[in-house]
Amino acid sequence: MLKTLQPLHKVVPAGLALMLAMGTTTTQAANWFKLRGTEPGGIAHTLQVWGFLQPTYAYDFSDRIEGGVGGFGAAANGTDPVPGTLPSERTSQQSFYMRRARIGIRGTMIPISNDIDYFILTEWGQNGITRTDGGAKLLDASITFNQLSRGMDDDGLQNLGARFRMGQFLFSQTSQALSQSTPGRRVHIFMPEATFAHAIGRYASDNGVGNWPENEVSANGARDVGIEVFDWAEFKDPIFGGGPLEFTYSLGLGNGDAIGELNRDDNFRKYGWLSIAKLFDNTRGPRRHDAMLYGFYQKGDIQFNNDLNNDGRPDGTPIPAGGNLNPGNLNSGVTGGGVEFGIQSPGNRVLLNGNEKDIEQKYYGVGLEYFDKPFAGLGQIRFETEWQKQEGLTFDGAQSPSVAVNNAVGGFQSILYDVDGKNTGWFVDMGYDIHQHLGLKKRTTLNVRYDEFDRNKGNDVREVNFKTWTATAEYFFHKKARATLTYQWRDFSADNRTGGFKTNGNAVLEQIDQRIGLQVTFIYKNVLLR
């Protein structure tokens, strides 16, 4: 029995990681700041082309809205629910599409300096980043200055210093979002609901109809434009020995606006990250063997106008609750009076009529991740868990939960924000390599995730509760090519609302059913592993 176990320094930290996961609210590993922001030291290369393709098929089994009452029911009953359709267009329940098609270059700026690295990535796929005009978009374009990184000590361990990164890139946030551009680690096709709501960056500055101008990106892909100081250090493990401990920090300052824009409101967004990891062996890159505990924090003001027609009623609040929003009426206008669907946005991000305000938004969370092969004769084990929260200006879904009604008033260009929201989400995610038990030579994995998301918690007009089980199988044709099959069971409800808001909310949410996705990932010209 004892001969089947690997050394104690790998097994005990694994057990500690799992116990921590059960006792805390926490998500994913790999050092994404190292992977995306720097190039391997001692290996000079001026340019390396890289990227990946993810052709995808998805099918949503959701039914049409039924049971709505009043004007809402008259307009929405018998139509498809927005959350029961495929993003980003939100008009279909099944489709083949190129979900991601990314190509980029990265390297060291030789002969200018061996201490300056760059990272560029573009998106050509069909998603929220490209949906406005279908054209390619610049996702990342950054330069990292490593002159103050301090190198390694006499034991070959990394010293703590400071590296400065400037440009457009992924700042500190949930590990699920940080891993999006490195498909070697991401498992499930569909994100946890909280991550999908919080991280992809839907920035609007009013609650009017058509508040996403057509000539701007619909989602930021979790990016911002600004500056970041970060670094990591390695230390000998005084307790378990074996691989070192790794400490990573990051502090950033960004515009807090849509990518490709200048700072439109003179506000900035602050970012922070701290993590401690146990490295079990010499594996590196997105699939390194480690256990990592981390936390992230974002905070910033966003200029927002929630009273476009100056009538004293909030535009994003339904008429029965004292606002201007009437999701059961197709007439839009700027007159007020309680008969319009909503106020028409001027489409210039912020209308300066004296009602614009700087509204704070906070986004933070903690996570725990474990990935290793602790037992000889068994497969690799993956465990992740995360808790996250957003406060203040929070995303609140489409202007109408009916596809037909929403399309009549701007479609995907019309979204809502709560100016005093509280969103909370968490997930637990486990995976195991099963191929050797099946007699297969190629890596095969089974993965299960459970996530919950409470949007607008405590709001008896707008609260929604999401509970989702996700099962995913992966088959690797090659270390750079794999097929992924994901199936979801979704249970959404508006049970914490009151009166007609509860009835109409559940008329939509009770129709949300299961969802399936099939995706093939091809990684080309893989970057040097870190």
XYZ file of C-alpha atoms in Angstrom:
530
model
C 0.000 0.000 0.000
C 2.701 2.479 1.021
C 4.610 1.762 -2.181
C 1.751 3.226 -4.201
C 2.051 6.610 -2.515
C 4.273 9.371 -3.781
C 6.438 11.311 -1.300
C 4.741 12.836 1.727
C 5.564 16.398 0.648
C 3.087 16.001 -2.216
C 0.296 14.105 -0.455
C 0.010 16.196 2.729
C -0.277 19.581 0.957
C -2.872 18.013 -1.324
C -4.945 16.998 1.662
C -4.537 20.415 3.219
C -5.674 22.038 -0.001
C -8.814 19.920 -0.096
C -9.591 20.571 3.561
C -9.150 24.296 3.049
C -11.496 24.093 0.101
C -14.217 22.513 2.190
C -13.849 25.072 4.958
C -13.461 28.321 2.997
C -15.022 30.045 0.050
C -12.501 30.105 -2.673
C -10.800 29.039 -7.544
C -7.901 28.123 -10.173
C -4.051 28.070 -10.463
C -1.100 28.540 -12.763
C 0.662 31.882 -12.465
C -1.225 33.866 -15.100
C 0.815 37.016 -14.468
C 3.991 35.133 -15.330
C 2.421 33.279 -18.263
C 0.839 36.286 -19.938
C 3.122 39.122 -18.896
C 6.664 37.794 -19.270
C 8.895 35.647 -21.443
C 11.217 32.885 -20.154
C 14.512 34.297 -18.922
C 17.675 33.301 -20.749
C 15.807 32.421 -23.964
C 15.897 35.349 -26.354
C 13.271 35.378 -29.088
C 11.970 38.440 -30.868
C 8.682 37.038 -32.165
C 6.564 33.967 -31.645
C 3.190 33.532 -33.340
C 0.592 31.741 -31.242
C -3.149 31.346 -30.787
C -6.027 28.893 -30.765
C -9.316 28.007 -32.477
C -12.505 26.796 -30.778
C -15.255 25.801 -33.233
C -18.372 25.087 -31.168
C -21.895 23.693 -31.368
C -24.421 24.556 -28.654
C -28.074 23.669 -28.082
C -30.372 25.178 -25.454
C -33.445 23.108 -24.481
C -35.352 25.987 -22.837
C -39.074 26.472 -23.470
C -41.007 29.613 -24.338
C -42.268 32.045 -21.704
C -45.659 31.207 -20.228
C -47.713 32.322 -17.265
C -46.846 36.016 -17.412
C -49.572 38.379 -16.242
C -50.673 41.880 -17.184
C -49.000 43.820 -19.957
C -45.843 41.767 -19.563
C -47.684 38.513 -20.165
C -49.492 39.927 -23.189
C -46.187 40.880 -24.799
C -43.889 38.077 -23.606
C -45.950 34.872 -23.354
C -45.109 32.500 -26.189
C -41.720 34.117 -26.909
C -38.222 32.777 -26.260
C -36.577 33.829 -22.970
C -33.293 35.734 -23.333
C -31.397 33.483 -20.845
C -32.586 30.460 -22.854
C -30.762 31.527 -26.022
C -27.136 31.476 -27.132
C -24.837 34.433 -26.495
C -23.820 36.744 -27.935
C -26.656 37.378 -30.421
C -29.369 35.993 -28.095
C -31.670 35.128 -31.001
C -31.129 31.369 -31.479
C -31.261 28.236 -29.333
C -28.913 26.121 -31.438
C -26.018 26.894 -33.719
C -22.581 26.018 -34.989
C -20.204 28.941 -34.561
C -16.537 29.848 -34.181
C -16.661 30.751 -30.516
C -13.050 31.859 -30.325
C -10.452 32.348 -33.035
C -7.451 34.099 -31.566
C -4.058 34.828 -33.041
C -1.251 36.816 -31.502
C 2.452 37.396 -31.218
C 4.686 37.652 -28.185
C 8.370 37.926 -27.481
C 11.280 39.987 -26.195
C 12.154 43.388 -27.654
C 15.572 42.489 -28.974
C 17.809 44.377 -29.843
C 16.207 47.199 -27.848
C 16.450 45.307 -24.546
C 16.481 41.759 -23.221
C 14.400 43.015 -20.273
C 11.350 44.225 -22.208
C 8.651 41.720 -23.230
C 5.519 42.244 -25.304
C 2.208 40.416 -25.696
C -0.372 40.953 -28.476
C -3.583 38.984 -29.066
C -6.503 39.523 -31.476
C -9.998 37.998 -31.561
C -11.663 36.877 -34.816
C -14.390 34.605 -33.395
C -18.128 35.081 -32.831
C -18.689 36.437 -29.328
C -19.540 39.598 -27.411
C -16.203 41.191 -28.243
C -16.730 41.061 -32.005
C -20.540 41.096 -32.327
C -20.979 44.825 -33.108
C -19.532 44.642 -36.628
C -18.210 41.078 -36.907
C -14.679 42.331 -37.446
C -11.532 41.365 -35.584
C -10.773 43.178 -32.334
C -7.549 43.843 -30.468
C -7.753 42.000 -27.145
C -4.288 42.436 -25.666
C -1.423 44.765 -26.488
C 1.042 45.248 -23.656
C 4.694 45.798 -22.836
C 6.352 44.496 -19.659
C 9.471 46.133 -18.211
C 11.476 43.597 -16.170
C 14.472 45.739 -15.174
C 13.533 45.643 -11.460
C 12.697 41.945 -11.264
C 15.926 41.079 -9.313
C 16.499 37.646 -10.884
C 17.249 34.481 -8.905
C 19.125 33.786 -5.680
C 21.980 31.308 -5.153
C 19.497 28.451 -4.766
C 17.878 29.167 -8.118
C 14.722 30.607 -6.533
C 13.079 33.757 -7.865
C 13.668 36.941 -5.841
C 10.844 39.399 -5.240
C 11.040 42.609 -7.228
C 8.780 44.684 -9.440
C 7.780 44.320 -13.092
C 5.767 47.025 -14.843
C 3.217 46.191 -17.530
C 1.468 48.856 -19.616
C -1.234 48.609 -22.265
C -4.489 46.688 -22.719
C -4.679 43.322 -20.960
C -6.330 41.194 -18.268
C -6.001 42.817 -14.857
C -6.423 41.111 -11.445
C -9.716 39.237 -11.166
C -11.289 35.787 -10.974
C -8.945 33.061 -12.169
C -11.693 31.818 -14.498
C -11.337 35.049 -16.489
C -7.526 35.169 -16.286
C -7.343 31.724 -17.897
C -9.533 32.565 -20.905
C -6.639 33.356 -23.243
C -4.698 30.265 -22.185
C -6.947 27.347 -23.181
C -4.554 24.770 -21.756
C -6.238 25.035 -18.346
C -9.868 25.959 -19.020
C -12.173 22.923 -18.872
C -15.903 23.684 -19.208
C -17.405 25.343 -22.284
C -19.793 27.505 -20.234
C -18.648 29.797 -17.412
C -20.150 29.913 -13.914
C -23.081 32.358 -13.950
C -21.405 34.824 -11.561
C -18.251 35.002 -13.687
C -20.311 35.471 -16.853
C -22.191 38.366 -15.234
C -19.260 40.095 -13.549
C -16.056 39.525 -15.455
C -16.636 39.926 -19.182
C -17.083 43.695 -18.916
C -20.411 45.021 -20.191
C -19.919 48.746 -19.631
C -22.870 51.099 -20.147
C -23.488 54.491 -18.581
C -27.272 54.747 -18.535
C -30.345 52.479 -18.409
C -31.881 53.751 -21.621
C -32.932 51.712 -24.634
C -29.986 51.209 -26.990
C -27.381 52.059 -24.356
C -24.607 50.113 -26.100
C -23.650 52.159 -29.178
C -23.247 49.966 -32.262
C -19.742 51.220 -33.015
C -18.354 50.087 -29.661
C -17.547 46.628 -28.333
C -20.356 44.870 -26.487
C -18.044 43.211 -23.986
C -14.472 43.857 -22.933
C -13.334 40.269 -22.557
C -12.419 41.179 -18.945
C -9.758 43.625 -20.201
C -8.848 47.186 -19.279
C -6.264 49.753 -20.395
C -3.722 50.934 -17.846
C -0.607 50.022 -15.878
C 0.228 47.176 -13.502
C 3.131 46.411 -11.175
C 3.567 42.725 -10.328
C 6.110 40.057 -9.502
C 6.492 36.699 -7.816
C 9.015 35.158 -5.452
C 9.893 31.567 -4.577
C 10.813 30.305 -1.112
C 11.971 26.996 0.290
C 9.167 25.087 1.981
C 10.281 24.699 5.636
C 7.478 22.275 6.529
C 6.970 19.781 3.702
C 10.120 20.326 1.662
C 10.008 19.370 -1.991
C 8.988 22.089 -4.426
C 9.095 25.741 -3.372
C 6.375 28.081 -2.204
C 5.478 30.895 -4.606
C 4.157 34.311 -3.573
C 2.625 36.578 -6.246
C 1.321 40.120 -6.020
C -0.194 42.597 -8.464
C -1.399 46.198 -8.185
C -2.995 47.945 -11.156
C -4.679 51.136 -12.293
C -6.909 51.202 -15.387
C -9.408 53.436 -17.159
C -12.323 51.206 -16.162
C -13.978 51.776 -19.553
C -14.591 49.794 -22.726
C -11.485 48.504 -24.477
C -10.303 50.689 -27.330
C -11.638 53.828 -25.597
C -9.983 56.760 -23.878
C -10.962 57.474 -20.273
C -14.434 58.928 -20.797
C -15.282 60.073 -17.254
C -11.899 60.864 -15.602
C -12.397 57.949 -13.190
C -9.926 55.108 -12.757
C -10.297 51.513 -11.610
C -7.969 50.000 -9.010
C -6.903 46.342 -9.101
C -5.176 44.065 -6.591
C -4.110 40.415 -6.342
C -2.320 38.268 -3.739
C -1.651 34.533 -3.950
C 0.439 31.865 -2.275
C 1.100 28.578 -4.065
C 2.821 25.299 -3.290
C 4.671 23.936 -6.350
C 4.827 20.156 -6.195
C 7.383 19.497 -8.938
C 9.044 21.062 -11.981
C 5.933 21.143 -14.186
C 5.225 24.610 -15.546
C 2.698 26.419 -17.698
C -1.103 26.287 -17.446
C -1.070 22.668 -16.222
C 1.603 22.893 -13.575
C 1.136 20.751 -10.456
C 0.360 23.051 -7.550
C -2.054 24.203 -4.870
C -2.845 27.918 -4.755
C -4.845 30.198 -2.482
C -5.607 33.649 -3.893
C -7.692 36.781 -3.542
C -8.524 39.597 -5.947
C -10.050 43.055 -5.551
C -11.333 45.743 -7.932
C -12.808 49.140 -7.119
C -13.714 52.183 -9.189
C -16.314 54.840 -9.906
C -18.317 54.771 -13.147
C -20.232 57.822 -14.354
C -23.863 56.782 -14.798
C -27.181 58.508 -15.587
C -30.339 56.780 -14.374
C -32.782 59.611 -15.160
C -32.399 60.522 -18.816
C -35.692 62.427 -19.161
C -35.284 64.334 -15.888
C -38.650 63.241 -14.466
C -37.283 62.130 -11.097
C -38.010 58.442 -11.727
C -35.188 55.896 -12.132
C -35.007 54.553 -15.682
C -33.958 51.032 -14.683
C -36.799 50.451 -12.209
C -40.174 48.990 -13.327
C -43.147 51.379 -13.435
C -45.064 49.601 -10.607
C -42.030 50.160 -8.366
C -41.817 53.866 -9.207
C -39.548 53.883 -12.248
C -39.792 54.203 -16.029
C -39.182 50.610 -17.118
C -42.170 48.805 -18.636
C -40.998 45.481 -20.098
C -44.542 44.697 -21.291
C -44.929 47.660 -23.641
C -43.215 48.020 -27.016
C -43.538 51.811 -27.246
C -40.360 53.694 -26.393
C -40.032 57.412 -25.930
C -38.591 60.167 -23.797
C -41.798 61.695 -22.444
C -42.174 59.800 -19.191
C -45.738 59.272 -18.056
C -45.450 55.545 -17.415
C -46.429 54.247 -20.834
C -43.092 53.808 -22.577
C -40.942 50.697 -22.498
C -37.981 52.713 -21.370
C -36.176 55.960 -22.067
C -34.217 56.142 -25.313
C -30.482 56.391 -24.680
C -28.661 59.150 -26.570
C -26.032 56.534 -27.412
C -23.061 58.642 -26.357
C -22.400 56.702 -23.169
C -23.344 59.510 -20.715
C -26.051 62.171 -21.079
C -24.960 65.253 -19.134
C -28.294 66.638 -17.925
C -27.417 67.114 -14.264
C -28.527 63.621 -13.213
C -25.230 61.906 -14.016
C -23.400 60.576 -10.962
C -20.203 58.707 -10.176
C -21.366 55.337 -8.835
C -18.886 53.032 -7.136
C -18.448 49.431 -8.208
C -16.560 46.839 -6.164
C -15.689 43.343 -7.350
C -13.731 40.925 -5.178
C -13.304 37.268 -4.330
C -11.139 34.503 -2.927
C -10.251 31.163 -4.438
C -8.453 27.878 -3.930
C -7.077 25.588 -6.635
C -5.355 22.216 -6.637
C -3.953 20.221 -9.568
C -1.600 17.256 -9.158
C -1.119 13.511 -9.387
C -0.588 12.642 -5.718
C -1.045 8.872 -5.954
C 0.946 6.509 -8.161
C -1.276 4.443 -10.417
C -4.091 6.993 -10.376
C -4.833 9.964 -12.615
C -4.386 13.686 -12.107
C -6.842 15.331 -9.712
C -8.176 18.859 -10.202
C -10.095 20.825 -7.575
C -11.210 24.461 -7.704
C -13.550 26.573 -5.633
C -14.281 30.296 -5.596
C -16.487 32.880 -3.930
C -17.011 36.310 -5.503
C -19.119 39.405 -4.916
C -19.945 42.597 -6.797
C -21.453 45.672 -5.125
C -22.735 49.030 -6.317
C -23.275 49.376 -10.061
C -24.111 45.802 -11.079
C -25.174 44.186 -14.356
C -28.902 43.319 -14.276
C -29.587 41.510 -17.547
C -31.539 42.537 -20.642
C -34.102 45.371 -20.752
C -36.719 42.662 -21.300
C -36.298 38.918 -20.638
C -38.272 38.231 -23.838
C -36.193 37.940 -27.019
C -39.015 39.326 -29.182
C -39.736 42.278 -26.904
C -36.064 43.051 -26.365
C -35.340 42.964 -30.102
C -38.090 45.529 -30.655
C -36.272 47.991 -28.405
C -32.672 47.566 -29.438
C -32.021 43.891 -28.817
C -28.583 43.098 -27.507
C -27.866 46.826 -27.468
C -30.259 47.316 -24.526
C -29.156 46.168 -21.071
C -29.878 47.135 -17.468
C -27.799 48.064 -14.440
C -28.764 48.236 -10.782
C -27.185 51.326 -9.215
C -27.150 49.777 -5.724
C -26.852 46.071 -6.401
C -25.392 43.174 -4.459
C -24.437 40.090 -6.460
C -22.881 37.013 -4.860
C -21.702 33.780 -6.469
C -19.638 30.688 -5.745
C -18.724 27.368 -7.304
C -17.021 24.052 -6.584
C -15.340 22.279 -9.509
C -13.654 18.842 -9.560
C -11.986 16.829 -12.302
C -10.125 13.548 -12.738
C -8.034 11.932 -15.503
C -9.706 8.602 -16.288
C -7.922 7.358 -19.420
C -5.636 4.839 -17.732
C -8.625 3.218 -16.008
C -10.304 2.835 -19.412
C -7.199 1.501 -21.108
C -6.890 4.618 -23.284
C -3.532 6.051 -24.300
C -4.795 9.586 -24.825
C -5.612 11.828 -21.869
C -9.335 11.755 -21.009
C -10.990 13.663 -18.166
C -14.327 13.806 -16.360
C -15.309 17.037 -14.584
C -18.244 18.180 -12.441
C -19.022 21.720 -11.275
C -21.789 23.193 -9.138
C -22.323 26.953 -9.032
C -24.797 29.358 -7.464
C -25.366 33.021 -8.229
C -27.682 35.471 -6.451
C -28.180 38.571 -8.615
C -29.622 41.699 -6.985
C -29.811 39.931 -3.646
C -32.432 41.494 -1.380
C -34.193 43.371 -4.196
C -37.829 42.193 -4.127
C -38.376 43.536 -7.658
C -35.283 42.269 -9.499
C -33.599 39.421 -7.550
C -32.777 36.256 -9.513
C -31.283 33.026 -8.133
C -29.242 30.712 -10.365
C -28.260 27.125 -9.502
C -26.364 25.090 -12.099
C -24.800 21.632 -12.349
C -22.228 21.225 -15.130
C -20.679 17.958 -16.351
C -17.812 17.981 -18.856
C -15.744 15.295 -20.576
C -12.491 16.016 -22.417
C -10.575 13.843 -24.871
C -7.092 14.943 -25.937
C -6.087 13.963 -29.465
C -2.783 15.710 -28.773
C -1.486 18.010 -26.053
C -2.500 20.869 -28.378
C -5.868 19.496 -29.542
C -8.887 18.217 -27.628
C -12.635 17.699 -27.846
C -14.893 18.947 -25.038
C -18.492 17.921 -24.297
C -20.378 19.960 -21.675
C -23.911 19.380 -20.357
C -25.721 21.678 -17.916
C -28.760 21.340 -15.653
C -30.047 24.807 -14.732
C -32.510 25.834 -12.028
C -33.285 29.579 -12.149
C -35.952 31.302 -10.057
C -37.436 34.621 -8.935
C -38.915 33.178 -5.735
C -37.461 35.964 -3.572
C -39.400 38.655 -5.440
C -42.881 39.782 -4.421
C -46.289 39.933 -6.121
C -46.427 40.259 -9.884
C -42.652 40.630 -10.103
C -42.337 37.089 -8.759
C -45.048 35.742 -11.075
C -43.588 37.326 -14.199
C -40.036 36.503 -13.196
C -40.828 32.827 -12.817
C -42.849 32.866 -16.040
C -39.453 33.366 -17.676
C -37.024 31.572 -15.387
C -38.993 28.343 -14.937
C -38.676 27.778 -18.686
C -34.865 27.734 -18.556
C -33.846 24.132 -19.126
C -30.759 22.086 -19.890
C -27.970 23.106 -22.263
C -25.311 21.151 -24.184
C -22.140 22.196 -25.960
C -19.535 20.438 -28.095
C -16.247 22.194 -28.736
C -12.919 21.348 -30.347
C -9.807 23.267 -29.316
C -6.727 23.577 -31.519
C -3.683 25.368 -30.109
C -1.041 26.357 -32.640
C 2.588 27.369 -32.141
C 2.339 26.895 -28.409
C 4.226 29.496 -26.411
C 7.169 28.459 -24.291
C 5.858 27.008 -21.043
C 6.617 28.881 -17.850
